[in-house]
Short mmCIF file of C-alpha atoms in Angstrom, two decimals:
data_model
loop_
_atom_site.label_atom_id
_atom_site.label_comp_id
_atom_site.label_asym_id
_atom_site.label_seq_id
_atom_site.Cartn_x
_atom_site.Cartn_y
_atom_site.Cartn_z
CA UNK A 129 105.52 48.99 88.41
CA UNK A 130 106.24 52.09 90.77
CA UNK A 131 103.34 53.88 91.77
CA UNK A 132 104.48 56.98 92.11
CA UNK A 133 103.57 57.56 95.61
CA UNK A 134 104.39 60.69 98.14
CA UNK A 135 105.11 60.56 101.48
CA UNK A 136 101.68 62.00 103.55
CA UNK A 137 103.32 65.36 104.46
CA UNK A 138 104.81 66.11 101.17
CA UNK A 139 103.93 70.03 100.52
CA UNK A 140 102.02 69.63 97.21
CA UNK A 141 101.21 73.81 96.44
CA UNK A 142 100.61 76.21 93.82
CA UNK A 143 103.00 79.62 93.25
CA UNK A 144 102.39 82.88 91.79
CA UNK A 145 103.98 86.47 92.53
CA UNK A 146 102.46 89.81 93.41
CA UNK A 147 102.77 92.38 90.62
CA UNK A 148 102.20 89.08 88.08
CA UNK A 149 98.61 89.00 89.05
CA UNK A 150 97.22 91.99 92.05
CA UNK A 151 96.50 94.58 89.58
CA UNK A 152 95.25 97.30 91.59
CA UNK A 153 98.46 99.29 90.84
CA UNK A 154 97.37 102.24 92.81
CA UNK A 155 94.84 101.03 95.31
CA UNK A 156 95.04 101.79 98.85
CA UNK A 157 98.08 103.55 98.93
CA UNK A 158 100.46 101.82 97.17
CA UNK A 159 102.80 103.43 95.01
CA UNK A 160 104.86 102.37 91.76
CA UNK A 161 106.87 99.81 91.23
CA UNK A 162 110.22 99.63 89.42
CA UNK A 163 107.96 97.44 87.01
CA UNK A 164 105.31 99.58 86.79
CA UNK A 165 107.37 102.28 85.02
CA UNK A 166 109.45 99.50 83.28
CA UNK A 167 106.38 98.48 81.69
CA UNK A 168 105.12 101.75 81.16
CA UNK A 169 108.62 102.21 78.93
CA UNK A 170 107.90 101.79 75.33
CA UNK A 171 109.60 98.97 74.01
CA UNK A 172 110.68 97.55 76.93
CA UNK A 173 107.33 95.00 77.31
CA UNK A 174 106.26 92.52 74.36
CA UNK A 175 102.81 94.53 72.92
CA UNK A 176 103.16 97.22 75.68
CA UNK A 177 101.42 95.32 78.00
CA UNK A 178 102.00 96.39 81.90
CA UNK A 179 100.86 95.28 85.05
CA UNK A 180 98.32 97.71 86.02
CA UNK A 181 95.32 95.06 85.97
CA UNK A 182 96.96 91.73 85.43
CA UNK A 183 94.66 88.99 87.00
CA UNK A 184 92.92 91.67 89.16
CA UNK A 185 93.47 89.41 92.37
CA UNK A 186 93.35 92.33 94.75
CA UNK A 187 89.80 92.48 94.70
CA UNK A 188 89.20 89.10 93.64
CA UNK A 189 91.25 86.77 95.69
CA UNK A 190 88.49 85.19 97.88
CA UNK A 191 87.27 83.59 93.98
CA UNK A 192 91.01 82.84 93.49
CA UNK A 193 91.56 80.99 97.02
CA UNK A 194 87.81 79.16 96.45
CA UNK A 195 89.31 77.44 93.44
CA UNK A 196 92.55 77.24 94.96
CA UNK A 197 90.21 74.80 97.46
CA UNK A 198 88.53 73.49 94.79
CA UNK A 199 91.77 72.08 93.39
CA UNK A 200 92.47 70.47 96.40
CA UNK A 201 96.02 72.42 97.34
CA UNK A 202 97.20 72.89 100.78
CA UNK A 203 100.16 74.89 100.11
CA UNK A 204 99.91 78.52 98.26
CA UNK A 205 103.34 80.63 97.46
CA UNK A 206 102.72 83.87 97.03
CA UNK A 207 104.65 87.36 97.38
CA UNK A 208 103.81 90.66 99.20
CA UNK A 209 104.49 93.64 97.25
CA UNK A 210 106.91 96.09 98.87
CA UNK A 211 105.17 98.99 97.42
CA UNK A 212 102.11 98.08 99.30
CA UNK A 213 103.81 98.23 102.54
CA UNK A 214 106.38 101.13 102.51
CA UNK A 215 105.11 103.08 99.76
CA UNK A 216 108.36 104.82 99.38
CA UNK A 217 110.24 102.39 100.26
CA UNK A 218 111.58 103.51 103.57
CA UNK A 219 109.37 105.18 106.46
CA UNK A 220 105.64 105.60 107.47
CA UNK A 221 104.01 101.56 106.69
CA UNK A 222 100.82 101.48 104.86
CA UNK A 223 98.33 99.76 106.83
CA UNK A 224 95.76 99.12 104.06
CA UNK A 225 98.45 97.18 102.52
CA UNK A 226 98.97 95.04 105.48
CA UNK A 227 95.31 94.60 105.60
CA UNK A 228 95.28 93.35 102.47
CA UNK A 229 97.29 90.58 102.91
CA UNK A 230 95.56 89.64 106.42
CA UNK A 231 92.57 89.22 104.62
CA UNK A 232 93.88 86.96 101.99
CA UNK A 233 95.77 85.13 104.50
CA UNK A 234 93.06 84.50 106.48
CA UNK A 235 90.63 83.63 103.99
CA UNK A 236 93.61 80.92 103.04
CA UNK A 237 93.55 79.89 106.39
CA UNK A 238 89.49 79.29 106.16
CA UNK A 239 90.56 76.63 103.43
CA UNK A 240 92.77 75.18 105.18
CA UNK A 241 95.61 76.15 102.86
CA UNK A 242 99.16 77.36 104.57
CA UNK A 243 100.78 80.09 103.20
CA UNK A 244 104.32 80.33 102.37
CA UNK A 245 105.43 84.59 101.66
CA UNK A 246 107.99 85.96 99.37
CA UNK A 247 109.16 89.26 100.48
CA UNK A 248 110.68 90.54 97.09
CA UNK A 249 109.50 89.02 94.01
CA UNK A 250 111.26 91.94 92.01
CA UNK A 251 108.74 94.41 92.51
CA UNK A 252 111.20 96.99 94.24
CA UNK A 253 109.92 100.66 95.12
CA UNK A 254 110.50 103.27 92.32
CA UNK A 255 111.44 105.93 95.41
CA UNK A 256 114.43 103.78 96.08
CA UNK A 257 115.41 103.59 92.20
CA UNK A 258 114.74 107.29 92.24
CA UNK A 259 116.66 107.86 95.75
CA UNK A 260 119.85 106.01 95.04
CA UNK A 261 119.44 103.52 92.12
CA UNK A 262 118.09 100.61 93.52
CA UNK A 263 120.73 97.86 94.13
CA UNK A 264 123.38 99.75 92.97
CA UNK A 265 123.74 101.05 96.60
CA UNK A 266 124.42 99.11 99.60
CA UNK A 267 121.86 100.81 101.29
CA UNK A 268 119.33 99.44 99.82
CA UNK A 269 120.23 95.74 101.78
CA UNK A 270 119.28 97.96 104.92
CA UNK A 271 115.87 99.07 103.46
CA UNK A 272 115.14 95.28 102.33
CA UNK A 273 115.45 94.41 106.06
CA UNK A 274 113.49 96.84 107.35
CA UNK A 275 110.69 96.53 104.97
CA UNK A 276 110.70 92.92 106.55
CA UNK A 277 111.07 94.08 109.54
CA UNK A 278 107.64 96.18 109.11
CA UNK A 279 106.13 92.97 107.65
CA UNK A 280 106.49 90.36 109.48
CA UNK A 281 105.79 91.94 112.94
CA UNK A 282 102.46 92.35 111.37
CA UNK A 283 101.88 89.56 109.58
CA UNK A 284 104.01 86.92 111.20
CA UNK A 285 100.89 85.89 114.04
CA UNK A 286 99.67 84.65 109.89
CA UNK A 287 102.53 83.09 108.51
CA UNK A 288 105.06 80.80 109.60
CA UNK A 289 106.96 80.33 105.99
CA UNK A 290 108.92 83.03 104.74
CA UNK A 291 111.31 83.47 101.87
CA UNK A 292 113.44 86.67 101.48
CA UNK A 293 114.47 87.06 97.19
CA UNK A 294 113.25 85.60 94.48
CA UNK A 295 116.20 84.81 91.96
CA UNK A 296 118.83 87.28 92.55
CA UNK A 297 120.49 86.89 88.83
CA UNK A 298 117.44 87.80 87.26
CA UNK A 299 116.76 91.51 88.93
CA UNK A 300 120.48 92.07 88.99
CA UNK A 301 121.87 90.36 85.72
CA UNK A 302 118.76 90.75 83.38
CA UNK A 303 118.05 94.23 84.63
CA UNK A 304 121.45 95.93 84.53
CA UNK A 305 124.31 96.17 81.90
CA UNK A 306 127.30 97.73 81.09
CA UNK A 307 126.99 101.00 78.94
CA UNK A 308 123.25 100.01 79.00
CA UNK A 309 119.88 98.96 80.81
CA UNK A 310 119.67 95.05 81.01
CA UNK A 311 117.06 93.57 78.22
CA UNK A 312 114.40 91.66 80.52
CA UNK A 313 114.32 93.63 83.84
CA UNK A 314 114.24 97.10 85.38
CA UNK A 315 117.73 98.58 86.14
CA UNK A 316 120.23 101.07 84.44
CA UNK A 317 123.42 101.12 82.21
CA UNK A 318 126.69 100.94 84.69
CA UNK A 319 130.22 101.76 83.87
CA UNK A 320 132.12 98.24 84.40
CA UNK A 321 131.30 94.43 84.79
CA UNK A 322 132.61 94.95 88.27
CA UNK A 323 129.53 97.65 89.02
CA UNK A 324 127.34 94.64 88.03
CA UNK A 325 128.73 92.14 90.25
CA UNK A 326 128.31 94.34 93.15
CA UNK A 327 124.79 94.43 92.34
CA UNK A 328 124.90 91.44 93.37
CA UNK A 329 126.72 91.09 96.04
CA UNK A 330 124.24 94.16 97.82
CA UNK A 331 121.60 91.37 96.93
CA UNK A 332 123.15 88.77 98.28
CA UNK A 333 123.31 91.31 101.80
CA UNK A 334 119.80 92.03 101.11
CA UNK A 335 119.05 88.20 101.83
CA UNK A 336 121.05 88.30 105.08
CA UNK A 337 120.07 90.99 106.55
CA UNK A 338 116.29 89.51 105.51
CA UNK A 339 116.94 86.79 107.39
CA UNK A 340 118.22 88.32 110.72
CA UNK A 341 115.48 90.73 110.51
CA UNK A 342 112.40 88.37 109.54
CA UNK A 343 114.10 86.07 112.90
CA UNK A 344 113.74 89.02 115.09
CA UNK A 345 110.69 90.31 114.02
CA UNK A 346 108.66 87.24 114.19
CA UNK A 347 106.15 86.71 117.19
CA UNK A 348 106.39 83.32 117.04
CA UNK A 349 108.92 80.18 115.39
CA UNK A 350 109.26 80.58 111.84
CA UNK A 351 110.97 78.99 108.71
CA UNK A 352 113.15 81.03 106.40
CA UNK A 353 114.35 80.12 103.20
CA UNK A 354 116.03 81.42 99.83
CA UNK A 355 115.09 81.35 96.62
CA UNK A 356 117.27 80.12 93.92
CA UNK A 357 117.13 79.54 90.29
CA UNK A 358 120.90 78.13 89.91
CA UNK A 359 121.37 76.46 86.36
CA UNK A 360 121.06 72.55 87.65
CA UNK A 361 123.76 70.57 86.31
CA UNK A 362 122.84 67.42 84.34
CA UNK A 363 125.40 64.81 83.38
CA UNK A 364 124.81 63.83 79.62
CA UNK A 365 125.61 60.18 80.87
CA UNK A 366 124.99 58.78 84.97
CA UNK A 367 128.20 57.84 85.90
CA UNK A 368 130.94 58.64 87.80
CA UNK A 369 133.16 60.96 86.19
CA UNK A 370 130.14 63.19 84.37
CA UNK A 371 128.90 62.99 88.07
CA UNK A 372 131.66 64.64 89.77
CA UNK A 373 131.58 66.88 86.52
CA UNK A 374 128.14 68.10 87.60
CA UNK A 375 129.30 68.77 91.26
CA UNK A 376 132.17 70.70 89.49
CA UNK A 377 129.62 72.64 87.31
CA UNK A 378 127.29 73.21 90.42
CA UNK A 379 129.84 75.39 92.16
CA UNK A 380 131.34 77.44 89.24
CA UNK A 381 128.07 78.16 87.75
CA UNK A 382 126.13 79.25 90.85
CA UNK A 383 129.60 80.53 92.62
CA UNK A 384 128.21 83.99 92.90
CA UNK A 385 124.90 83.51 95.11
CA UNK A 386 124.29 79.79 95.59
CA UNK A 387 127.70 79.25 96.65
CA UNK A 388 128.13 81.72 99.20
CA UNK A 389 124.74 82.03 100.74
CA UNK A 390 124.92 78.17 101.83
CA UNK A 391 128.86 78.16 102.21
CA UNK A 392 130.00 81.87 103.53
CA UNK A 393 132.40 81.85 100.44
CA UNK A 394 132.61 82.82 96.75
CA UNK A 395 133.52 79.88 94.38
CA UNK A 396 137.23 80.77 93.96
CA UNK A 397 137.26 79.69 90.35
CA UNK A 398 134.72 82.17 89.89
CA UNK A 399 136.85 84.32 91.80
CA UNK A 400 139.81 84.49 90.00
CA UNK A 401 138.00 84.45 86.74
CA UNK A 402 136.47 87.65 87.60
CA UNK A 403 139.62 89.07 88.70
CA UNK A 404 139.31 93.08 89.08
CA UNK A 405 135.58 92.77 88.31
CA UNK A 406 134.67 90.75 91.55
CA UNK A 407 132.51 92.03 94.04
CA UNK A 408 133.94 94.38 96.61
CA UNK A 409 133.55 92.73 99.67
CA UNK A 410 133.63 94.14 103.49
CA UNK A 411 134.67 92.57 106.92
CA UNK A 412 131.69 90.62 108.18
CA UNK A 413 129.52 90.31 104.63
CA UNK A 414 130.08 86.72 104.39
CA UNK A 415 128.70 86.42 107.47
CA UNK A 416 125.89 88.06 107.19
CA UNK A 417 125.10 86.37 103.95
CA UNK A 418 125.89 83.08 104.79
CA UNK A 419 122.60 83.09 107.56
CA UNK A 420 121.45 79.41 108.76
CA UNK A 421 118.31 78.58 106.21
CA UNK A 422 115.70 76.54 106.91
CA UNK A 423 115.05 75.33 103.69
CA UNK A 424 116.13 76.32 100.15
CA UNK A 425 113.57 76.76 97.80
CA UNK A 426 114.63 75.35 93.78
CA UNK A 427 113.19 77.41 90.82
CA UNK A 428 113.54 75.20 87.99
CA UNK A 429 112.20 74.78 84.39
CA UNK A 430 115.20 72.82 82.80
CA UNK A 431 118.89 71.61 82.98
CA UNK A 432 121.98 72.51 81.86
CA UNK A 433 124.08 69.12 79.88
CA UNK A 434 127.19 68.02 81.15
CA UNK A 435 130.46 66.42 80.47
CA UNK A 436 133.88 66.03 82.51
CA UNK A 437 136.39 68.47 80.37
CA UNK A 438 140.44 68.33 80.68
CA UNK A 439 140.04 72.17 81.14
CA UNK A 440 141.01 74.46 84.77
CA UNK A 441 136.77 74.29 85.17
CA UNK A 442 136.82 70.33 85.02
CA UNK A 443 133.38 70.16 82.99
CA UNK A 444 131.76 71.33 79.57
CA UNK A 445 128.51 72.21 79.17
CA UNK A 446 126.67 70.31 75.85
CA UNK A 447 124.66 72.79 73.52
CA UNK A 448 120.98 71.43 72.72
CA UNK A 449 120.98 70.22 69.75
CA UNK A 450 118.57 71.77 66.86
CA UNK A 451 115.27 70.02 67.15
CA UNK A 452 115.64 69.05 71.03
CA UNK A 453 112.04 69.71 72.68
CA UNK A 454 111.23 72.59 74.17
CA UNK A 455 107.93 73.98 75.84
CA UNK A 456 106.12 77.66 74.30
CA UNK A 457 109.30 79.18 75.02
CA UNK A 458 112.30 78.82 73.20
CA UNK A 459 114.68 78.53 76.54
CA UNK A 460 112.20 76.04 78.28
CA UNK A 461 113.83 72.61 77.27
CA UNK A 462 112.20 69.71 78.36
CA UNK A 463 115.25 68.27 81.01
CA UNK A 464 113.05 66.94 83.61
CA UNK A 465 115.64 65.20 85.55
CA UNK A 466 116.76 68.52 86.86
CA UNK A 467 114.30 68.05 89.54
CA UNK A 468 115.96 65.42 90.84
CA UNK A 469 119.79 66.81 90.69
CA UNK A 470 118.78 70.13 91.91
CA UNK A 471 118.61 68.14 95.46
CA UNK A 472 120.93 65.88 94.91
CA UNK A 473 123.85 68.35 93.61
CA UNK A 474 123.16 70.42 96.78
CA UNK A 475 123.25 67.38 98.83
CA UNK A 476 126.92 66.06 97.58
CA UNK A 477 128.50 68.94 96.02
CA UNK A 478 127.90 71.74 98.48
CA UNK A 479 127.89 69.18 101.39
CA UNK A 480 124.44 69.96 102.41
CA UNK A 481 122.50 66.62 103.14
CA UNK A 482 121.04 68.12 106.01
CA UNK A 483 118.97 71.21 104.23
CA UNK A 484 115.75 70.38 103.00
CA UNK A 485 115.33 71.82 99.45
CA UNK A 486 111.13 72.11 97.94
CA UNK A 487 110.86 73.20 94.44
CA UNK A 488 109.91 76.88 94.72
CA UNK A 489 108.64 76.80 91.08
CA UNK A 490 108.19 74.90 88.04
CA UNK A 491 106.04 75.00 85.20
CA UNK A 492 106.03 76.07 81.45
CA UNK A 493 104.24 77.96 78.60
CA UNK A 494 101.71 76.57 76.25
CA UNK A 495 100.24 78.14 73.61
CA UNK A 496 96.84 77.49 75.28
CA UNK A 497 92.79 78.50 73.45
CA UNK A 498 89.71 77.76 74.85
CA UNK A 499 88.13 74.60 72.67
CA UNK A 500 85.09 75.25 71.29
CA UNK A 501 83.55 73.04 74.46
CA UNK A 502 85.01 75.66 76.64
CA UNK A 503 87.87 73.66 77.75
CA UNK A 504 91.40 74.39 77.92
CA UNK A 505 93.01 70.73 76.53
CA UNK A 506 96.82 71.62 77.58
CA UNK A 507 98.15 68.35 77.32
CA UNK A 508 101.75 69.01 76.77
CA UNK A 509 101.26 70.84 80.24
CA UNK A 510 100.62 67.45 82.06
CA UNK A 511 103.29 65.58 79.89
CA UNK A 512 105.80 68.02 81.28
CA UNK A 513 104.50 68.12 84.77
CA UNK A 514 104.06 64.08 84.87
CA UNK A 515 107.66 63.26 83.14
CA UNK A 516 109.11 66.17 86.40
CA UNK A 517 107.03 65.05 88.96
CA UNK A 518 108.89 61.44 88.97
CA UNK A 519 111.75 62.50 89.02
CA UNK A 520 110.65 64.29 92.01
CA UNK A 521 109.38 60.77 93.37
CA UNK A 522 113.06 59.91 92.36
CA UNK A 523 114.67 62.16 94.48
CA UNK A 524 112.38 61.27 97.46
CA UNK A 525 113.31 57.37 96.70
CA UNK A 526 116.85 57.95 97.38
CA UNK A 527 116.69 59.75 99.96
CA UNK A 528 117.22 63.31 99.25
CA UNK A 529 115.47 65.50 101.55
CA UNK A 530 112.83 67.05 98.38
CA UNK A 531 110.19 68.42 101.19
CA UNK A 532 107.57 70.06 98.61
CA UNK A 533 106.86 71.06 95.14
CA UNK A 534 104.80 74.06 93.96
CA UNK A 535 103.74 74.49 90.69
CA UNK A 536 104.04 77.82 88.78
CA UNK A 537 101.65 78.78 88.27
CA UNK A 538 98.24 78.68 89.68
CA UNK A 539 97.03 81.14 86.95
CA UNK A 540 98.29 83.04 84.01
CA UNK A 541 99.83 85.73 84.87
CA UNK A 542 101.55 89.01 83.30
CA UNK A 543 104.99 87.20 82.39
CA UNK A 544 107.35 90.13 82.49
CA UNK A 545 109.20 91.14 79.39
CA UNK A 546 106.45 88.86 77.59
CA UNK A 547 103.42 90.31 78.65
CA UNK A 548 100.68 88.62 78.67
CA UNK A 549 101.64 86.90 75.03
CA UNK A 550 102.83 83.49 77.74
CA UNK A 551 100.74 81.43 79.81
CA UNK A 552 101.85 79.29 82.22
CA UNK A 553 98.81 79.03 84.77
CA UNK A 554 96.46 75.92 85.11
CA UNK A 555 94.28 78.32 84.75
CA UNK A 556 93.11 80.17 81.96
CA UNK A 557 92.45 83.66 82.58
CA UNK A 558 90.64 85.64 80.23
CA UNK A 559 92.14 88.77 80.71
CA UNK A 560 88.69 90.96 79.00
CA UNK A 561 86.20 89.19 81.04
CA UNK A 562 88.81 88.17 83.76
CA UNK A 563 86.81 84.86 84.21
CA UNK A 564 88.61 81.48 85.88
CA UNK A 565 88.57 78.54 83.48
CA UNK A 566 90.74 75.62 85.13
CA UNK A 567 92.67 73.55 82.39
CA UNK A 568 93.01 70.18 81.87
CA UNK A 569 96.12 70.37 83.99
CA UNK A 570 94.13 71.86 86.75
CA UNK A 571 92.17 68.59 86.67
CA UNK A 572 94.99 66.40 86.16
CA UNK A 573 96.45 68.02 89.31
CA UNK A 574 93.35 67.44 91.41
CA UNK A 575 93.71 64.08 91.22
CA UNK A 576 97.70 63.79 91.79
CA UNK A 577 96.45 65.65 94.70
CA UNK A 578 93.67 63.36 95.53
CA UNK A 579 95.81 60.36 95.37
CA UNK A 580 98.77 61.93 96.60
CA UNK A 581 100.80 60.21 94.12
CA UNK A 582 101.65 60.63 89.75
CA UNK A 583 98.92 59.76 87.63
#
């Protein structure tokens, strides 16, 4: 029997994102959000819940790294909050922000934990929404990279690890719509698909401008990576022809960001299905976008079924069938091998052997309750962790260059549009009292950590 074991420098971490759990939504200088007045929208948040106080880490991080420690992690994603730095987006930098994350990178540092930044984690400055509508405009790719321009010449003597956007379709496709505001994100009604696509597209410049600026602002070598959640191909059946299907899949599906931020091109299926709707593009964008990564970081919860198809795309994609498992939320299906064609899709059917790929995220909701002996018994938390985790140990076993995995998340957290009605932490936060109860996951983790291998 396999054990299950991890090379020795595998990046075992934890994940978790700024305005999910600071709080502190107007300490020190820092001004709103695009979520904070999202939230602060009635109806736009399940129970009207907002971000204001969240897990309170601001002022209690040192409690949160100590059990961070205590879990035995040596690997923390986390995201800095643009409206902390450049409170109106552009301009004078806000130093107490800065200081804020020196002190909770160095008090990772004191545990021997290495952090790993996200610079936008979808918390975008209202002034910029207010000044020109956020990524509607092409200028606001320019303000991205000067906002990480401003932070990593401060912070990058700190950290070595940077990413640039967290999941471009979600802040572009969930938060804007045509004739009306996207369901599940900030953003505004726009006049035609093709409006939406260059949303987009201004993203997709956002990332590689990011990535020029965060390489000349550094003060020291550095590793810079994107952040994807592209719908991972599955094939319903391992063998050739649903194989190629997947590679087929992998393109058309992710043709708008995936595609051209590792090729320098636009799928041209994708292309020509768009038509007049396609992004407008300028002399020297695909350049720009398509910067040299260090590593691409994989957010991924489930897969998407596949089978080859006699039609122009050259796959289907299989509906889940009524009854098929699924996790506290009704789009998490349980597809664990997704962890282990995310790399392997990337590796064959974007001709990318040579990029390492960690998974960036992965977790899920359960309806979790303290047990009347105080405990938090989430077992269907460590099913679906175990059943992904060897399929990570799959990936590694064939070679696939899988460099880390970081669960999300370390604690529950405000989950967007949900509120706080979703947990997905391993561990429980009791948002009255704001006390730290580590799940059963949290201790099933320890010892994966311990071990360094699935148990």
């Amino acid at each position: 029997m396999s054990t299950y074991g991890f090379p020795p420098d595998f990046m075992w971490g934890v994940a978790t994102a700024a305005y999910q759990i600071e709080g502190a939504h107007d300490a020190d200088g820092r001004a709103a959000s695009v979520w904070d007045t999202h939230s602060a929208t009635p109806g736009r948040v399940r129970g009207g819940d907002t971000g204001m106080v969240a897990c309170d880490h601001y002022h209690r991080f040192r409690e949160d790294v100590a059990l961070m420690a205590e879990l035995g992690v040596k690997h923390y994603r986390f995201s800095i909050a643009w409206p902390r730095i450049l409170p109106q987006g552009t301009g004078a930098v806000n130093e107490a922000g800065i200081d804020f994350y020196k002190r909770l990178v160095d008090c990772l540092g004191e545990h021997g934990i290495t952090p790993h930044a996200t610079l936008f984690h979808w918390d975008s400055p209202q002034a910029l929404e207010d000044r020109y509508g956020s990524w509607r405009s092409r200028q606001m790719a320019q303000d991205f990279a000067d906002y990480a321009t401003a932070t990593v010449s401060r912070l990058g003597d700190r950290i070595a690890s940077w990413m640039t956007l967290n999941e471009i379709k979600c802040f572009t496709y969930a938060g804007y719509g045509v004739g009306k505001p996207g369901r599940h994100a900030p953003g505004t009604a726009l006049g035609s698909k093709q409006e939406l696509q260059q949303t987009v597209h201004h993203a997709l410049l956002a990332h590689g401008m990011g990535v020029q600026a965060i390489r000349a602002a550094s003060p020291g070598p550095c590793r810079v990576a994107l952040v994807d959640d592209f719908r991972v191909p599955v094939p319903v059946i391992e063998d050739e022809a649903h194989i190629a299907a997947c590679g087929r899949a992998l393109r058309h599906i992710n043709g708008e960001i995936l595609v051209p931020a590792l090729t320098g091109a636009y799928d041209p299926l994708r292309l020509r299905e768009l038509g007049a709707d396609a992004s407008q593009i300028a002399d020297g964008d695909l350049a720009i976008i398509n910067q040299p990564l260090d590593a691409l970081g994989l957010n991924v919860y489930f897969g998407v079924y596949v089978e080859p198809s006699d039609c122009e795309r050259g796959y289907r994609c299989i509906d889940y069938p009524a009854g098929y498992p699924h996790m506290d939320t009704a789009w998490l299906n349980v597809v664990p091998s997704c962890v282990y064609w995310g790399p392997r899709l990337v590796a064959e059917a974007l001709n990318r052997p040579d990029l390492p790929v960690f998974i960036s995220e992965n977790g899920c909701a359960c309806p979790d309750t303290v047990a009347p002996d105080g405990r938090v018994h989430d077992l269907d938390r460590i099913f679906y962790l175990r059943q992904h985790f060897r399929q990570a140990h799959r990936a590694l076993s064939e070679g696939y260059a899988l460099e880390g995995y970081f669960v999300w998340s370390f604690m529950d957290n405000y989950e967007w549009s949900e509120g706080y009605a979703k947990r997905f932490g391993i561990t429980y936060i009791d948002y009255e009292t704001q006390r730290r109860i580590p799940k059963d996951s949290f201790r099933w983790y320890q010892q994966v950590l311990r071990e360094n291998r699935v148990v």
